[in-house]
PDB file of C-alpha atoms in Angstrom:
ATOM      1  CA  MET A   1     123.312  63.560 -95.371  1.00  0.00           C
ATOM      2  CA  THR A   2     120.358  65.898 -95.798  1.00  0.00           C
ATOM      3  CA  ALA A   3     118.805  66.962 -92.533  1.00  0.00           C
ATOM      4  CA  THR A   4     115.139  66.133 -92.019  1.00  0.00           C
ATOM      5  CA  ILE A   5     112.529  67.261 -89.523  1.00  0.00           C
ATOM      6  CA  TYR A   6     113.236  64.057 -87.607  1.00  0.00           C
ATOM      7  CA  ASP A   7     116.771  65.255 -86.883  1.00  0.00           C
ATOM      8  CA  GLN A   8     115.512  68.348 -85.080  1.00  0.00           C
ATOM      9  CA  PRO A   9     115.359  68.136 -81.276  1.00  0.00           C
ATOM     10  CA  ILE A  10     111.892  68.222 -79.720  1.00  0.00           C
ATOM     11  CA  PRO A  11     111.635  70.574 -76.719  1.00  0.00           C
ATOM     12  CA  GLY A  12     111.524  68.608 -73.469  1.00  0.00           C
ATOM     13  CA  VAL A  13     112.414  65.301 -75.152  1.00  0.00           C
ATOM     14  CA  ARG A  14     115.667  63.446 -75.852  1.00  0.00           C
ATOM     15  CA  LEU A  15     116.375  60.246 -77.785  1.00  0.00           C
ATOM     16  CA  VAL A  16     117.950  57.216 -76.079  1.00  0.00           C
ATOM     17  CA  GLU A  17     118.805  53.847 -77.613  1.00  0.00           C
ATOM     18  CA  LEU A  18     117.105  50.760 -76.172  1.00  0.00           C
ATOM     19  CA  ARG A  19     119.734  48.160 -75.284  1.00  0.00           C
ATOM     20  CA  HIS A  20     119.583  44.425 -75.968  1.00  0.00           C
ATOM     21  CA  GLY A  21     117.542  42.644 -73.301  1.00  0.00           C
ATOM     22  CA  GLU A  22     116.468  45.920 -71.721  1.00  0.00           C
ATOM     23  CA  SER A  23     112.927  46.433 -70.453  1.00  0.00           C
ATOM     24  CA  LEU A  24     111.220  49.804 -70.126  1.00  0.00           C
ATOM     25  CA  GLN A  25     111.647  49.545 -66.361  1.00  0.00           C
ATOM     26  CA  ARG A  26     115.410  49.143 -66.655  1.00  0.00           C
ATOM     27  CA  LEU A  27     115.600  51.913 -69.242  1.00  0.00           C
ATOM     28  CA  ALA A  28     113.693  54.222 -66.895  1.00  0.00           C
ATOM     29  CA  LEU A  29     116.047  53.343 -64.037  1.00  0.00           C
ATOM     30  CA  ARG A  30     119.146  53.885 -66.199  1.00  0.00           C
ATOM     31  CA  GLU A  31     118.129  57.192 -67.733  1.00  0.00           C
ATOM     32  CA  LEU A  32     115.586  58.704 -65.346  1.00  0.00           C
ATOM     33  CA  GLY A  33     116.721  57.227 -62.034  1.00  0.00           C
ATOM     34  CA  ASP A  34     113.240  55.878 -61.297  1.00  0.00           C
ATOM     35  CA  MET A  35     112.062  52.476 -62.513  1.00  0.00           C
ATOM     36  CA  GLY A  36     108.452  53.539 -61.972  1.00  0.00           C
ATOM     37  CA  ARG A  37     108.704  56.089 -64.792  1.00  0.00           C
ATOM     38  CA  TRP A  38     108.548  53.348 -67.427  1.00  0.00           C
ATOM     39  CA  VAL A  39     104.914  54.410 -67.844  1.00  0.00           C
ATOM     40  CA  ASP A  40     106.076  57.847 -69.033  1.00  0.00           C
ATOM     41  CA  ILE A  41     108.301  56.216 -71.656  1.00  0.00           C
ATOM     42  CA  ALA A  42     105.520  53.909 -72.835  1.00  0.00           C
ATOM     43  CA  ASN A  43     103.072  56.801 -73.184  1.00  0.00           C
ATOM     44  CA  LEU A  44     105.574  59.111 -74.869  1.00  0.00           C
ATOM     45  CA  ASN A  45     106.384  56.468 -77.499  1.00  0.00           C
ATOM     46  CA  ALA A  46     102.841  55.027 -77.838  1.00  0.00           C
ATOM     47  CA  LEU A  47     104.060  51.565 -76.832  1.00  0.00           C
ATOM     48  CA  LYS A  48     101.757  48.668 -75.994  1.00  0.00           C
ATOM     49  CA  PRO A  49     102.326  45.364 -74.129  1.00  0.00           C
ATOM     50  CA  PRO A  50     104.748  43.625 -74.212  1.00  0.00           C
ATOM     51  CA  TYR A  51     106.429  46.955 -75.124  1.00  0.00           C
ATOM     52  CA  THR A  52     109.952  45.714 -76.006  1.00  0.00           C
ATOM     53  CA  SER A  53     111.598  42.832 -77.850  1.00  0.00           C
ATOM     54  CA  ASP A  54     115.019  41.757 -79.103  1.00  0.00           C
ATOM     55  CA  ASP A  55     113.524  39.993 -82.135  1.00  0.00           C
ATOM     56  CA  PRO A  56     113.323  42.172 -85.283  1.00  0.00           C
ATOM     57  CA  ALA A  57     110.410  40.004 -86.420  1.00  0.00           C
ATOM     58  CA  ASP A  58     108.319  41.617 -83.676  1.00  0.00           C
ATOM     59  CA  ALA A  59     108.798  45.097 -85.135  1.00  0.00           C
ATOM     60  CA  GLY A  60     105.587  47.026 -85.580  1.00  0.00           C
ATOM     61  CA  PRO A  61     103.371  49.738 -84.104  1.00  0.00           C
ATOM     62  CA  GLY A  62     103.493  49.827 -80.329  1.00  0.00           C
ATOM     63  CA  MET A  63     106.660  47.704 -80.082  1.00  0.00           C
ATOM     64  CA  ALA A  64     110.223  48.882 -79.404  1.00  0.00           C
ATOM     65  CA  ILE A  65     113.046  46.707 -80.717  1.00  0.00           C
ATOM     66  CA  ALA A  66     116.558  46.656 -79.246  1.00  0.00           C
ATOM     67  CA  GLY A  67     118.528  49.360 -81.031  1.00  0.00           C
ATOM     68  CA  ASP A  68     115.525  51.641 -81.496  1.00  0.00           C
ATOM     69  CA  ARG A  69     115.863  55.216 -80.280  1.00  0.00           C
ATOM     70  CA  LEU A  70     113.073  56.049 -77.858  1.00  0.00           C
ATOM     71  CA  SER A  71     111.897  59.461 -76.746  1.00  0.00           C
ATOM     72  CA  LEU A  72     112.518  60.179 -73.067  1.00  0.00           C
ATOM     73  CA  PRO A  73     111.620  63.241 -70.990  1.00  0.00           C
ATOM     74  CA  SER A  74     114.461  65.708 -70.643  1.00  0.00           C
ATOM     75  CA  PRO A  75     115.511  66.761 -67.151  1.00  0.00           C
ATOM     76  CA  THR A  76     113.215  69.457 -65.804  1.00  0.00           C
ATOM     77  CA  ALA A  77     113.570  72.110 -63.166  1.00  0.00           C
ATOM     78  CA  GLN A  78     112.856  71.223 -59.547  1.00  0.00           C
ATOM     79  CA  VAL A  79     109.157  71.493 -58.743  1.00  0.00           C
ATOM     80  CA  SER A  80     108.114  73.351 -55.624  1.00  0.00           C
ATOM     81  CA  ALA A  81     106.130  71.152 -53.258  1.00  0.00           C
ATOM     82  CA  SER A  82     104.090  74.098 -52.055  1.00  0.00           C
ATOM     83  CA  ASP A  83     103.284  75.391 -55.535  1.00  0.00           C
ATOM     84  CA  ALA A  84     102.516  72.099 -57.289  1.00  0.00           C
ATOM     85  CA  PRO A  85     101.857  69.239 -54.854  1.00  0.00           C
ATOM     86  CA  ASP A  86     100.258  67.106 -57.576  1.00  0.00           C
ATOM     87  CA  GLU A  87     103.542  67.151 -59.506  1.00  0.00           C
ATOM     88  CA  VAL A  88     105.581  66.288 -56.423  1.00  0.00           C
ATOM     89  CA  PHE A  89     103.317  63.390 -55.464  1.00  0.00           C
ATOM     90  CA  PHE A  90     103.422  61.952 -59.012  1.00  0.00           C
ATOM     91  CA  ARG A  91     100.881  59.866 -60.930  1.00  0.00           C
ATOM     92  CA  ASP A  92     100.290  56.121 -60.933  1.00  0.00           C
ATOM     93  CA  PHE A  93      97.678  53.531 -61.789  1.00  0.00           C
ATOM     94  CA  ASP A  94      94.562  53.525 -59.619  1.00  0.00           C
ATOM     95  CA  LEU A  95      94.461  50.251 -57.695  1.00  0.00           C
ATOM     96  CA  GLY A  96      91.283  49.250 -55.920  1.00  0.00           C
ATOM     97  CA  ALA A  97      91.034  47.883 -52.393  1.00  0.00           C
ATOM     98  CA  ASP A  98      91.821  44.458 -53.866  1.00  0.00           C
ATOM     99  CA  GLY A  99      95.024  45.770 -55.462  1.00  0.00           C
ATOM    100  CA  LEU A 100      93.756  45.257 -59.008  1.00  0.00           C
ATOM    101  CA  LEU A 101      93.901  47.744 -61.874  1.00  0.00           C
ATOM    102  CA  ARG A 102      90.738  49.720 -62.503  1.00  0.00           C
ATOM    103  CA  ALA A 103      89.241  51.223 -65.657  1.00  0.00           C
ATOM    104  CA  ASP A 104      88.015  54.787 -66.027  1.00  0.00           C
ATOM    105  CA  ALA A 105      84.843  55.964 -67.765  1.00  0.00           C
ATOM    106  CA  THR A 106      86.515  55.722 -71.187  1.00  0.00           C
ATOM    107  CA  GLY A 107      87.657  52.146 -70.663  1.00  0.00           C
ATOM    108  CA  ASP A 108      91.306  53.150 -70.279  1.00  0.00           C
ATOM    109  CA  LEU A 109      93.366  52.345 -67.195  1.00  0.00           C
ATOM    110  CA  ALA A 110      92.436  54.708 -64.375  1.00  0.00           C
ATOM    111  CA  THR A 111      95.173  56.746 -62.698  1.00  0.00           C
ATOM    112  CA  LEU A 112      95.622  58.739 -59.514  1.00  0.00           C
ATOM    113  CA  SER A 113      97.712  61.867 -59.011  1.00  0.00           C
ATOM    114  CA  GLY A 114      98.644  64.181 -56.187  1.00  0.00           C
ATOM    115  CA  VAL A 115      97.690  63.352 -52.601  1.00  0.00           C
ATOM    116  CA  PRO A 116      95.347  60.444 -53.525  1.00  0.00           C
ATOM    117  CA  ASN A 117      98.248  58.751 -55.306  1.00  0.00           C
ATOM    118  CA  LEU A 118     100.530  59.257 -52.309  1.00  0.00           C
ATOM    119  CA  ARG A 119      97.875  57.894 -49.946  1.00  0.00           C
ATOM    120  CA  GLN A 120      97.515  54.801 -52.137  1.00  0.00           C
ATOM    121  CA  ALA A 121     101.296  54.330 -52.321  1.00  0.00           C
ATOM    122  CA  LEU A 122     101.663  54.482 -48.542  1.00  0.00           C
ATOM    123  CA  ARG A 123      98.819  52.029 -48.016  1.00  0.00           C
ATOM    124  CA  HIS A 124     100.331  49.485 -50.386  1.00  0.00           C
ATOM    125  CA  ALA A 125     103.803  49.901 -48.911  1.00  0.00           C
ATOM    126  CA  LEU A 126     102.449  49.029 -45.468  1.00  0.00           C
ATOM    127  CA  VAL A 127     100.819  45.777 -46.631  1.00  0.00           C
ATOM    128  CA  THR A 128     103.713  44.605 -48.815  1.00  0.00           C
ATOM    129  CA  GLU A 129     106.408  42.374 -47.337  1.00  0.00           C
ATOM    130  CA  PRO A 130     109.985  43.377 -48.283  1.00  0.00           C
ATOM    131  CA  GLY A 131     111.201  40.990 -50.970  1.00  0.00           C
ATOM    132  CA  GLU A 132     107.692  40.403 -52.301  1.00  0.00           C
ATOM    133  CA  LEU A 133     108.376  42.625 -55.330  1.00  0.00           C
ATOM    134  CA  MET A 134     111.308  41.147 -57.223  1.00  0.00           C
ATOM    135  CA  LEU A 135     112.454  44.424 -58.793  1.00  0.00           C
ATOM    136  CA  HIS A 136     112.079  46.352 -55.515  1.00  0.00           C
ATOM    137  CA  PRO A 137     113.435  44.007 -52.807  1.00  0.00           C
ATOM    138  CA  ASP A 138     113.622  46.725 -50.127  1.00  0.00           C
ATOM    139  CA  TYR A 139     110.097  48.033 -50.705  1.00  0.00           C
ATOM    140  CA  GLY A 140     107.492  47.301 -48.048  1.00  0.00           C
ATOM    141  CA  CYS A 141     106.971  46.906 -44.318  1.00  0.00           C
ATOM    142  CA  HIS A 142     108.035  44.153 -41.906  1.00  0.00           C
ATOM    143  CA  ILE A 143     104.708  44.338 -40.076  1.00  0.00           C
ATOM    144  CA  ARG A 144     103.789  40.767 -41.092  1.00  0.00           C
ATOM    145  CA  ARG A 145     106.553  39.498 -38.840  1.00  0.00           C
ATOM    146  CA  LEU A 146     104.200  40.202 -35.950  1.00  0.00           C
ATOM    147  CA  ILE A 147     101.461  37.865 -37.179  1.00  0.00           C
ATOM    148  CA  GLY A 148     100.949  35.085 -34.648  1.00  0.00           C
ATOM    149  CA  ARG A 149     102.802  36.925 -31.895  1.00  0.00           C
ATOM    150  CA  THR A 150     101.054  37.559 -28.586  1.00  0.00           C
ATOM    151  CA  ASN A 151     100.030  41.183 -28.210  1.00  0.00           C
ATOM    152  CA  ALA A 152     102.253  42.890 -25.663  1.00  0.00           C
ATOM    153  CA  PRO A 153     103.746  46.368 -25.153  1.00  0.00           C
ATOM    154  CA  THR A 154     106.964  45.348 -26.895  1.00  0.00           C
ATOM    155  CA  ILE A 155     105.038  44.026 -29.918  1.00  0.00           C
ATOM    156  CA  ALA A 156     103.025  47.244 -30.111  1.00  0.00           C
ATOM    157  CA  LEU A 157     106.210  49.308 -29.947  1.00  0.00           C
ATOM    158  CA  LEU A 158     107.861  47.214 -32.654  1.00  0.00           C
ATOM    159  CA  GLY A 159     104.808  47.479 -34.910  1.00  0.00           C
ATOM    160  CA  GLY A 160     104.803  51.244 -34.535  1.00  0.00           C
ATOM    161  CA  GLN A 161     108.476  51.418 -35.477  1.00  0.00           C
ATOM    162  CA  TYR A 162     107.900  49.245 -38.549  1.00  0.00           C
ATOM    163  CA  VAL A 163     105.139  51.572 -39.757  1.00  0.00           C
ATOM    164  CA  ARG A 164     107.114  54.728 -38.991  1.00  0.00           C
ATOM    165  CA  GLY A 165     110.175  53.460 -40.848  1.00  0.00           C
ATOM    166  CA  THR A 166     108.155  52.457 -43.908  1.00  0.00           C
ATOM    167  CA  LEU A 167     106.460  55.847 -44.153  1.00  0.00           C
ATOM    168  CA  LEU A 168     109.735  57.734 -43.781  1.00  0.00           C
ATOM    169  CA  SER A 169     111.307  55.646 -46.553  1.00  0.00           C
ATOM    170  CA  ASP A 170     109.055  57.485 -49.024  1.00  0.00           C
ATOM    171  CA  ALA A 171     110.790  60.683 -50.169  1.00  0.00           C
ATOM    172  CA  ARG A 172     107.432  62.473 -50.284  1.00  0.00           C
ATOM    173  CA  ILE A 173     107.074  62.165 -46.498  1.00  0.00           C
ATOM    174  CA  ALA A 174     108.952  64.768 -44.458  1.00  0.00           C
ATOM    175  CA  ALA A 175     108.070  63.475 -40.983  1.00  0.00           C
ATOM    176  CA  VAL A 176     105.806  61.143 -39.037  1.00  0.00           C
ATOM    177  CA  ASP A 177     104.204  63.276 -36.342  1.00  0.00           C
ATOM    178  CA  SER A 178     102.432  60.531 -34.418  1.00  0.00           C
ATOM    179  CA  VAL A 179     101.912  56.775 -34.334  1.00  0.00           C
ATOM    180  CA  GLN A 180      99.049  55.229 -32.376  1.00  0.00           C
ATOM    181  CA  VAL A 181      98.932  51.499 -31.681  1.00  0.00           C
ATOM    182  CA  GLU A 182      95.821  49.765 -30.374  1.00  0.00           C
ATOM    183  CA  ALA A 183      95.808  46.108 -29.338  1.00  0.00           C
ATOM    184  CA  SER A 184      92.464  44.370 -28.929  1.00  0.00           C
ATOM    185  CA  GLY A 185      92.500  40.611 -28.507  1.00  0.00           C
ATOM    186  CA  ASP A 186      94.423  39.187 -31.448  1.00  0.00           C
ATOM    187  CA  VAL A 187      94.092  42.395 -33.508  1.00  0.00           C
ATOM    188  CA  LEU A 188      96.854  44.983 -33.691  1.00  0.00           C
ATOM    189  CA  ALA A 189      95.823  48.274 -35.337  1.00  0.00           C
ATOM    190  CA  ILE A 190      98.391  50.963 -36.110  1.00  0.00           C
ATOM    191  CA  MET A 191      97.509  54.462 -37.334  1.00  0.00           C
ATOM    192  CA  ALA A 192     100.013  57.187 -38.172  1.00  0.00           C
ATOM    193  CA  ASP A 193      99.921  60.869 -39.101  1.00  0.00           C
ATOM    194  CA  ALA A 194     102.522  61.506 -41.797  1.00  0.00           C
ATOM    195  CA  ARG A 195     103.467  65.035 -42.856  1.00  0.00           C
ATOM    196  CA  THR A 196     104.223  65.453 -46.551  1.00  0.00           C
ATOM    197  CA  VAL A 197     106.922  67.639 -48.092  1.00  0.00           C
ATOM    198  CA  ALA A 198     104.100  70.031 -49.003  1.00  0.00           C
ATOM    199  CA  GLY A 199     103.138  70.367 -45.329  1.00  0.00           C
ATOM    200  CA  ARG A 200      99.905  68.389 -45.555  1.00  0.00           C
ATOM    201  CA  THR A 201      99.125  65.643 -43.022  1.00  0.00           C
ATOM    202  CA  ILE A 202      97.986  62.240 -44.270  1.00  0.00           C
ATOM    203  CA  THR A 203      96.557  59.647 -41.893  1.00  0.00           C
ATOM    204  CA  THR A 204      97.193  56.041 -42.840  1.00  0.00           C
ATOM    205  CA  GLY A 205      97.623  52.723 -41.116  1.00  0.00           C
ATOM    206  CA  VAL A 206      97.437  48.955 -41.092  1.00  0.00           C
ATOM    207  CA  ALA A 207      95.746  46.263 -39.009  1.00  0.00           C
ATOM    208  CA  LEU A 208      96.761  42.674 -38.324  1.00  0.00           C
TER     209      LEU A 208
END
C-alpha cells in the first residue's frame, strides 16, 4: 500500500477507533481518563451534535460513526501549577447564575478558563446533590440534607463538614483554610476559603 500524508502522525495527536455504542464522554474517559474532556475531542474532530452514531446512514460532516478513527490529544508533560495556573484549572463552558449555557460576542458558546472556571466548578459542586448527575454519581455536596432541619450547633458543624469535603474532592484544591457558618433564623450560610494547588485562595460558599 502506498503511504499517503494521512498515514503520517500529527504532532500532539493520536488516532483512536470509536467503539460501537460509545459516546464522546465514554471515549474521553477510556482514553484520557477524564469524561469532561469530550469537548476537546469534539473540537479536535470538528464534530457537531449529536456527535456520534452507530448507523452508517448518519455519516457526514460533523458526525463520527462507530469504527471511525478520531483524533485525540497525545499525553503531555505535567504542567506546573505556579507557571501556568490557567492550564491547571482547565476550561469549561460558561454557565450563568441560572446554570444555563451562555453565548459569547460571536454567537458561539462562551467558555471560562483558569481561576474563573475553578470558581464556577466549585459553586456548582456545592449546589448539586450527589446522584443528580447520572454519569457522575459521586459529584456534589450533601448540604441539601440539612433543608428543613432546625438550626443548631450540630447542624452548623455538619454543614461546614459537607462543604469542606466537597471542596477537597476537587483535585485543584490543595486545602481548605477556613470554614465559617452563620445561622440566622431559617437560613444557614456557609463560606469557605479554599487554597488552590497554585497557592491562590478562592472564597466560595452556599446558603440554605
